[in-house]
Structure formats: C-alpha cells, structure tokens
mmCIF file of C-alpha atoms in Angstrom:
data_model
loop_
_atom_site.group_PDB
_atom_site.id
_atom_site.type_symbol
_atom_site.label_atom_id
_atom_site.label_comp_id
_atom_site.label_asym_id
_atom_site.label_seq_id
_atom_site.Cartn_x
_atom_site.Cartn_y
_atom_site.Cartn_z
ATOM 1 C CA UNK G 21 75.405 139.390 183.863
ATOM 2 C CA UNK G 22 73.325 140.044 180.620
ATOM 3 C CA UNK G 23 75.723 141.965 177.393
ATOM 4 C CA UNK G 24 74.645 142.642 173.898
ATOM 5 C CA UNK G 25 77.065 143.854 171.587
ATOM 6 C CA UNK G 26 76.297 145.061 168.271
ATOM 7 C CA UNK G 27 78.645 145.005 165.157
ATOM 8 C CA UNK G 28 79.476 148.464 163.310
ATOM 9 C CA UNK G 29 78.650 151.781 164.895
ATOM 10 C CA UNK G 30 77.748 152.602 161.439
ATOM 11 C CA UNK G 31 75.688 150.568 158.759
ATOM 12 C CA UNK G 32 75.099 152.470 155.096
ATOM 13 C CA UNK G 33 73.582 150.393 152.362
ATOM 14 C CA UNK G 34 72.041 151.576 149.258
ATOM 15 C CA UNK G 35 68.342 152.713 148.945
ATOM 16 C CA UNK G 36 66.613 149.169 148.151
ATOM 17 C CA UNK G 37 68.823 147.091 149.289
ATOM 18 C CA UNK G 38 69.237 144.219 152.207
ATOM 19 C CA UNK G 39 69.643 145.890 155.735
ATOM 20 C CA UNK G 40 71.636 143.726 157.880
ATOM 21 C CA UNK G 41 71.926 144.715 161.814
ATOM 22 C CA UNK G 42 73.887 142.232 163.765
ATOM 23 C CA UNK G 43 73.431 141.812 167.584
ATOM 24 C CA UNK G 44 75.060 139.304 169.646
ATOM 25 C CA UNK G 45 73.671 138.815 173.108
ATOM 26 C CA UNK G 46 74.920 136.960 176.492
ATOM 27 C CA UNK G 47 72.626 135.899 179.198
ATOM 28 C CA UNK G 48 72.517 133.133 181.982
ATOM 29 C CA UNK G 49 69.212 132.307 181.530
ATOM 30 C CA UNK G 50 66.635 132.333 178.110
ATOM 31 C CA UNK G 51 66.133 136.081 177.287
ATOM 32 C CA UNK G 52 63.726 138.362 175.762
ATOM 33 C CA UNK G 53 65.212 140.212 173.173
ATOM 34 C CA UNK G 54 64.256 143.933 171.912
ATOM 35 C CA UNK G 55 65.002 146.200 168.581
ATOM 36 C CA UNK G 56 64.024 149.858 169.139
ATOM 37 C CA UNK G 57 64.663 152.531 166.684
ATOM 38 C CA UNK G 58 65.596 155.991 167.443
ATOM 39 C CA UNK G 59 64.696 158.786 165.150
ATOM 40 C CA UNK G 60 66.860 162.266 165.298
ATOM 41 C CA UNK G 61 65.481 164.433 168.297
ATOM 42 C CA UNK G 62 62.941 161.288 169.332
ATOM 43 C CA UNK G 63 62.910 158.748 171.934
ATOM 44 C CA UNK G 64 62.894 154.959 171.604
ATOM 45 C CA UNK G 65 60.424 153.162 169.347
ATOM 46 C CA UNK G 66 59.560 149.572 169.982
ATOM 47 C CA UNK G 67 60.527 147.781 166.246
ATOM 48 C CA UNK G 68 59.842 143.979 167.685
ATOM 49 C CA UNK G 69 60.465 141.617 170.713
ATOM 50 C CA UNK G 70 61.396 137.916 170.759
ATOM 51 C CA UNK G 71 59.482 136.745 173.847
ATOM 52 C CA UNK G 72 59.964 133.014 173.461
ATOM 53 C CA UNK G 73 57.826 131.898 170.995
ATOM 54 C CA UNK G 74 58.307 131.934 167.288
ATOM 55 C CA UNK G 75 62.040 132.722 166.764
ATOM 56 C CA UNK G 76 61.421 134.377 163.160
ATOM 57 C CA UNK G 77 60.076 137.641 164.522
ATOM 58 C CA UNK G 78 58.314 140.298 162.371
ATOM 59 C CA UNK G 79 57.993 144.186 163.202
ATOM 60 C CA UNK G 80 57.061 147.202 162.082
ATOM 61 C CA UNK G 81 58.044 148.765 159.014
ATOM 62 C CA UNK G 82 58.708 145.978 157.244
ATOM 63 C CA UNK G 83 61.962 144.952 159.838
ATOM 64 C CA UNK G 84 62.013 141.425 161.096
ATOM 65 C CA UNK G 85 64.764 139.598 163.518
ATOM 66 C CA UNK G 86 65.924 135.327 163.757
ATOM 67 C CA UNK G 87 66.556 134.272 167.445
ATOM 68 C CA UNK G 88 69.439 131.800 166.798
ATOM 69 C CA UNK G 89 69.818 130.428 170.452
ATOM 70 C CA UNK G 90 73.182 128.142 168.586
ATOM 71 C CA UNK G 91 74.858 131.522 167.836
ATOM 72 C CA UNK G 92 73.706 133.712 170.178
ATOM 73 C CA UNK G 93 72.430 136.339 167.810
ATOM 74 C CA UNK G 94 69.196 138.520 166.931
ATOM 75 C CA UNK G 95 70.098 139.897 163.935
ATOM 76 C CA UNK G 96 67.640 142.641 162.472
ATOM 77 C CA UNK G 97 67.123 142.379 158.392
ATOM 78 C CA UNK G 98 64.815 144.293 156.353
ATOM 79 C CA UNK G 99 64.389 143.488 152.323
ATOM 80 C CA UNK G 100 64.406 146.553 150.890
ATOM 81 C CA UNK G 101 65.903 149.875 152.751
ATOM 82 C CA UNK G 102 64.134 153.097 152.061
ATOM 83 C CA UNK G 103 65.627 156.729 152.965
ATOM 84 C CA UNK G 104 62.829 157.000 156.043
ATOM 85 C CA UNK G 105 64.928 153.787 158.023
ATOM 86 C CA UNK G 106 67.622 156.321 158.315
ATOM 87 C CA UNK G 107 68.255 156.246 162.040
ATOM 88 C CA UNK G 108 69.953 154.744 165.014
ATOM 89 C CA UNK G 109 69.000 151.208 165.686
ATOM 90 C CA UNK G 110 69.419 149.664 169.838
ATOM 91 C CA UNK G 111 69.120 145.709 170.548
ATOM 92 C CA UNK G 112 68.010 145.045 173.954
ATOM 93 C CA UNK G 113 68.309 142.084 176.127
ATOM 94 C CA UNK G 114 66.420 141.563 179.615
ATOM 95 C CA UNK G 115 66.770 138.646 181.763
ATOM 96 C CA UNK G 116 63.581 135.804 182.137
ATOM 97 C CA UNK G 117 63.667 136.232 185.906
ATOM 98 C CA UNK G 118 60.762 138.929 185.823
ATOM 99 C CA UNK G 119 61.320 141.781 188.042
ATOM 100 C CA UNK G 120 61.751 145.478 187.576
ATOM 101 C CA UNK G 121 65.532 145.257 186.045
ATOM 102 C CA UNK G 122 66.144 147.625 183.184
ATOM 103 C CA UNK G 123 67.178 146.569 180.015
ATOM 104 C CA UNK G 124 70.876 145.731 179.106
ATOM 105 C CA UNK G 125 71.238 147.757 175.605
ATOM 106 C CA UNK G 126 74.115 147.600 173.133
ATOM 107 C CA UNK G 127 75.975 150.595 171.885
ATOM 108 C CA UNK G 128 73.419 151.524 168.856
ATOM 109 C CA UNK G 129 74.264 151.015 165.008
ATOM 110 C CA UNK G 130 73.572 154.130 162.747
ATOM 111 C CA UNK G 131 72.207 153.233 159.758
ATOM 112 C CA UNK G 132 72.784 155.666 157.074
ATOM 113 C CA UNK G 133 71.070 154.997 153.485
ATOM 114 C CA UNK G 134 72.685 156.124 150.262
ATOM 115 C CA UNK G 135 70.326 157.495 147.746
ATOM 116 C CA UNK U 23 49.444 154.148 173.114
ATOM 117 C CA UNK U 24 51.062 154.565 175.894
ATOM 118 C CA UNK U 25 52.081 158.710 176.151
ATOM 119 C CA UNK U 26 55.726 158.722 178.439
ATOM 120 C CA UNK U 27 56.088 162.423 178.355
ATOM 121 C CA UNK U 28 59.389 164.516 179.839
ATOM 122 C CA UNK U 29 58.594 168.228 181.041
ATOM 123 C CA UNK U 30 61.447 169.782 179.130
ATOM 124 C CA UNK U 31 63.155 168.708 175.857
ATOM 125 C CA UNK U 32 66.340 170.567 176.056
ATOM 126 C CA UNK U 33 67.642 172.663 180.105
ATOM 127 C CA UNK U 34 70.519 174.376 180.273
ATOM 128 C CA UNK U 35 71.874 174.479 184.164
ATOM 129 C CA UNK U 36 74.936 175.413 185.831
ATOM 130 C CA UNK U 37 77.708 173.333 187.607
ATOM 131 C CA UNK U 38 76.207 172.948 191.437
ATOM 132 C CA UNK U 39 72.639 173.665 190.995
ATOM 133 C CA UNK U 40 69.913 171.100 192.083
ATOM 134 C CA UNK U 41 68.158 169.637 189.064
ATOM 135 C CA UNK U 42 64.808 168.077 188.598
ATOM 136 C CA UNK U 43 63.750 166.227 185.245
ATOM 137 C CA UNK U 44 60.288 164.634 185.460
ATOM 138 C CA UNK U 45 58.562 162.428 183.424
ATOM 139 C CA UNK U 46 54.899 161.423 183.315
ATOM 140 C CA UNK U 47 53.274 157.984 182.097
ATOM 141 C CA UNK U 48 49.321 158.000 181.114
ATOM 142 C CA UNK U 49 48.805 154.044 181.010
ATOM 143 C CA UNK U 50 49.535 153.255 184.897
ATOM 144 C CA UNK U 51 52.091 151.289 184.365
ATOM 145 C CA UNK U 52 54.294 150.086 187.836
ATOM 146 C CA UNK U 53 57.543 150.165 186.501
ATOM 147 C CA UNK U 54 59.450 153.419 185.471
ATOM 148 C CA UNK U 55 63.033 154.014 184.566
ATOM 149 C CA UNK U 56 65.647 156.549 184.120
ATOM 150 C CA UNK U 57 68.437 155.818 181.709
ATOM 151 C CA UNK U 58 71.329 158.532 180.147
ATOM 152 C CA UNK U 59 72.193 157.945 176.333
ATOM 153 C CA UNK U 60 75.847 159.301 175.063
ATOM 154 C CA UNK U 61 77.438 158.787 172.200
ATOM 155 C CA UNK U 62 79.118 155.516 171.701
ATOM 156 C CA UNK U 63 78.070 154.338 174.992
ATOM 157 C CA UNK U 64 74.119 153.686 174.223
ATOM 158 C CA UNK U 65 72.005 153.967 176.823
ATOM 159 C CA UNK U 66 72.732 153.158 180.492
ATOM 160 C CA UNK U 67 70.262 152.576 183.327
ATOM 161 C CA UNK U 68 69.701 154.906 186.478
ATOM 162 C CA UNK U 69 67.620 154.167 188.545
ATOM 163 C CA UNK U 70 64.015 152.328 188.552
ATOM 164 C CA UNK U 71 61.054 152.013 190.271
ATOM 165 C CA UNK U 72 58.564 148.736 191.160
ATOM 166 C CA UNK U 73 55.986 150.584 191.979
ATOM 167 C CA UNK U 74 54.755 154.219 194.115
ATOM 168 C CA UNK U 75 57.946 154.940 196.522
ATOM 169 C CA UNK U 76 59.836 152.404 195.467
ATOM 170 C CA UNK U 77 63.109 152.527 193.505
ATOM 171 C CA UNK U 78 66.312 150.521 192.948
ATOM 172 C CA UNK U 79 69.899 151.604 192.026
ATOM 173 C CA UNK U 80 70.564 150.897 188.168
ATOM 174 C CA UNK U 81 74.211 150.894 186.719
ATOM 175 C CA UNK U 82 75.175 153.942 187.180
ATOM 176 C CA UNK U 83 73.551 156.149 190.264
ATOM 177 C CA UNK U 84 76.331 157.675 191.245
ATOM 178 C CA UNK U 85 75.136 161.747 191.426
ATOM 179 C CA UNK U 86 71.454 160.779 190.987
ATOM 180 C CA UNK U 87 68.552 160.621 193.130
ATOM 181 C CA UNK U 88 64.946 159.704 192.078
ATOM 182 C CA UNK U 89 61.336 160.528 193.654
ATOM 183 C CA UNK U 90 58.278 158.450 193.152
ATOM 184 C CA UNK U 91 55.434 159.823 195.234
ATOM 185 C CA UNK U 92 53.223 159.308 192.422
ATOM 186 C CA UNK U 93 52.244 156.141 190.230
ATOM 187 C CA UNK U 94 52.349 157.789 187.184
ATOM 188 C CA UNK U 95 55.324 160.470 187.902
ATOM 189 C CA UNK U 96 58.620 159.880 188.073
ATOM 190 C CA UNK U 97 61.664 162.018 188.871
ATOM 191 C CA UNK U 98 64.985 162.173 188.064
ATOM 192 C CA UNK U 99 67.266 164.281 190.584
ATOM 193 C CA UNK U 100 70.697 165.880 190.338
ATOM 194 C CA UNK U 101 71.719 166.597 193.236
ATOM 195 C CA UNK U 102 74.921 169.430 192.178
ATOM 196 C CA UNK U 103 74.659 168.968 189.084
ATOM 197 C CA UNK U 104 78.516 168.430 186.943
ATOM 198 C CA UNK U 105 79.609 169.148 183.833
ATOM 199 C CA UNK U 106 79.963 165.035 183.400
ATOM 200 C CA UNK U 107 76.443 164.916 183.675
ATOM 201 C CA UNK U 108 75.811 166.789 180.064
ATOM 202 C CA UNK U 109 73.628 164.097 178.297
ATOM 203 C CA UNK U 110 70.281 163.169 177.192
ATOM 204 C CA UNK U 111 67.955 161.521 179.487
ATOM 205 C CA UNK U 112 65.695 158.746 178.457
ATOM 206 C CA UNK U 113 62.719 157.566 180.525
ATOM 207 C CA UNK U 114 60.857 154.811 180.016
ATOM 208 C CA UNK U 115 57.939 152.860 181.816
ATOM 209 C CA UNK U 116 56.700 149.144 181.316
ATOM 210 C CA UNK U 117 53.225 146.958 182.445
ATOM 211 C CA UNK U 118 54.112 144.423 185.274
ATOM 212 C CA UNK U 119 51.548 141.572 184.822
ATOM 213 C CA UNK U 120 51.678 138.928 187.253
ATOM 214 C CA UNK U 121 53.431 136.517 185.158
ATOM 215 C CA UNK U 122 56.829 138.513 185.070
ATOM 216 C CA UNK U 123 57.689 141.954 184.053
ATOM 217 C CA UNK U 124 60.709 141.179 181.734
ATOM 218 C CA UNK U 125 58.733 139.816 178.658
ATOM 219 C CA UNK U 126 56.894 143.434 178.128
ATOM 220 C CA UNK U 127 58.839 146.477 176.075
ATOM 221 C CA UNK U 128 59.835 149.568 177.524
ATOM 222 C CA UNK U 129 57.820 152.669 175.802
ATOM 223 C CA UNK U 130 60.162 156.003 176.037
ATOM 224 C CA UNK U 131 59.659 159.623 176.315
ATOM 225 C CA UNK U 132 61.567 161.932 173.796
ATOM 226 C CA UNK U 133 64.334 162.164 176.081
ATOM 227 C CA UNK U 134 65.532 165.567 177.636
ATOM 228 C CA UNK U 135 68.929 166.908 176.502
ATOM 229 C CA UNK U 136 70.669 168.801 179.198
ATOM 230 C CA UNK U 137 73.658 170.862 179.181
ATOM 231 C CA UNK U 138 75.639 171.728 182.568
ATOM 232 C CA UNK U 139 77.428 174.670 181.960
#
C-alpha cells in the first residue's frame, strides 16, 4: 500500500524567503509523484509531477520539487515566497501499475506567509 | 484546459434525504473520481470510474453510491444522507492513454461543500 506523509500541518515563513514543504512517500513499486495547491474556496491545482524522468522537477509559479529515491522524499521548495503562495499545499503519490486507482494524498501543509 | 465543473458549490440537506452531487468533465477523459476533503485528514478517495458504467470502490464507500451513464458525467450519491457526511467533495477526472493511466494528473472541480443538518 502507497502513504505519503507530510511534515507540519502548518508552514509560515517570511515574505521572500525559502519555502520548504517536506513530503515523504512509501510505495512498492517506482511512483509518480504530484504537488497540487489549493486556494481558499477552490479546488486542486496541478503545481508539478515527477513522472520518471528528470528528478529536479520545475512547476508553476516559480515552485520546483527533488525526487530523492535514497530518502524517499519529494520535497517542494520555492526561492522566494510571496503573499499570493498563501494556501494549502497536497503531495500525491500513485502507483506505476497504470489503472484507474485514485491518488494516495497526504494530510495538506498550510502555508501561511508573514508580511 | 480541462473544465471539471460541480453543479452546486455549497447544499444544505437534512439527515435521511437522498443526495445527488454531479460533476461534469469537457475534455472526455475515461477516468473520474470522487474524493471527500476534511480537515486534518486531506482528501480521501470514493469511488472511481474506468470508463461509461463502470466504477470501483475507493477507500472509503461506505454510505456512497455513484452513477456513470454518461462519459463525461459523473455522480456522486448519498443514499440517507448523515450528519458524518458534512464535508467538501472533490471530483476529479484524468486522460487514460494506452501506456498507463497513473503517470497523468488529476484536474479538480471547485469542490462542493455540503452541510447535513
């Protein structure tokens, strides 16, 4: 069985600084790994996907993720917060089998930024 | 872009009533999927769908029954509706290419918060 768990419920950091998002994963076989982004009162935004190929992954809004296969971890990292990141951040994990399965989520992290 | 959109953003229903929550996808994708969000639990899976009329038990389907007549529709049903059941509802669809469906993202509606009174 696939688990992700992320660390802290809650993130804050300053406005300009280093975002940090940790997400460990566990999964039998090589996984695909997802960061969405949930804005208040939205849905689920796509941020990036590790799919297998380059393990430094780059998103949108200047958010990128390291696949450390060693560690187990997808962490998400961004250089410079601004107040708009403000939000609750998922990491996903879904098994290389193919198929229809859902995705296994982790528990969110809410990143808060500090003017 | 893919458009995943939910009839109703917030319902307010009573404890026993039958309760229908339906989502629509625009980019005819095969796979659709119901998931609940609460707080401090994230989001947990349903039910899903392969394809028209067929569906598959997710993590939690206990009170929950789901209609796919449709490719592009997909329902969510609560069958007497509980007070337990107050959440948001997420649904999502995803592209099934031949090689594997597990590689390609999910793309959400904006979820539909419902209250059982």
């Amino acid at each position: 069985a696939q688990s992700v768990t992320q660390l802290g419920s809650h993130v804050s950091v300053s406005e300009g600084a280093l975002v940090l998002l940790r997400c460990n994963y566990s999964s039998s076989v090589p996984p695909y790994l997802f960061w969405y982004v949930q804005y208040p009162n939205q849905g689920l935004q796509l941020l990036l996907k590790y799919t297998s190929a380059a393990t430094l992954v780059k998103g949108i809004n200047g958010f990128e993720a390291e696949f450390k296969k060693s560690e187990t971890s997808f962490h998400l990292t961004k250089p410079s917060a601004h107040m708009s990141d403000a939000a609750e951040y998922f990491c996903a994990v879904s098994g290389s089998g193919g198929g229809a399965d859902g995705l296994t989520f982790g528990k969110g992290t809410h990143l808060i930024i500090q003017p | 872009d893919v458009k995943v959109t939910q009839s109703s953003r917030y319902l307010v229903k009573r404890t026993g009533e039958k309760v229908f929550l339906e989502c629509v996808q625009d980019m005819d994708h095969e796979n659709m999927f119901w998931y609940r969000q609460d707080p401090g639990l994230g989001l947990r899976l349903i039910y899903f769908s392969y394809d028209v009329k067929m569906k598959e038990k997710g993590d939690i389907p206990e009170g929950y029954s789901v209609s796919r007549e449709k490719k592009e529709r997909f329902s969510l049903i609560l069958e007497s509706a509980s007070t337990n059941q107050t959440s948001m509802y997420l649904c999502a669809s995803r592209l099934e290419p031949v090689w594997g469906a597990a590689s390609q993202p999910q793309h959400f509606g904006d979820g539909t918060r419902l209250s059982i009174l």
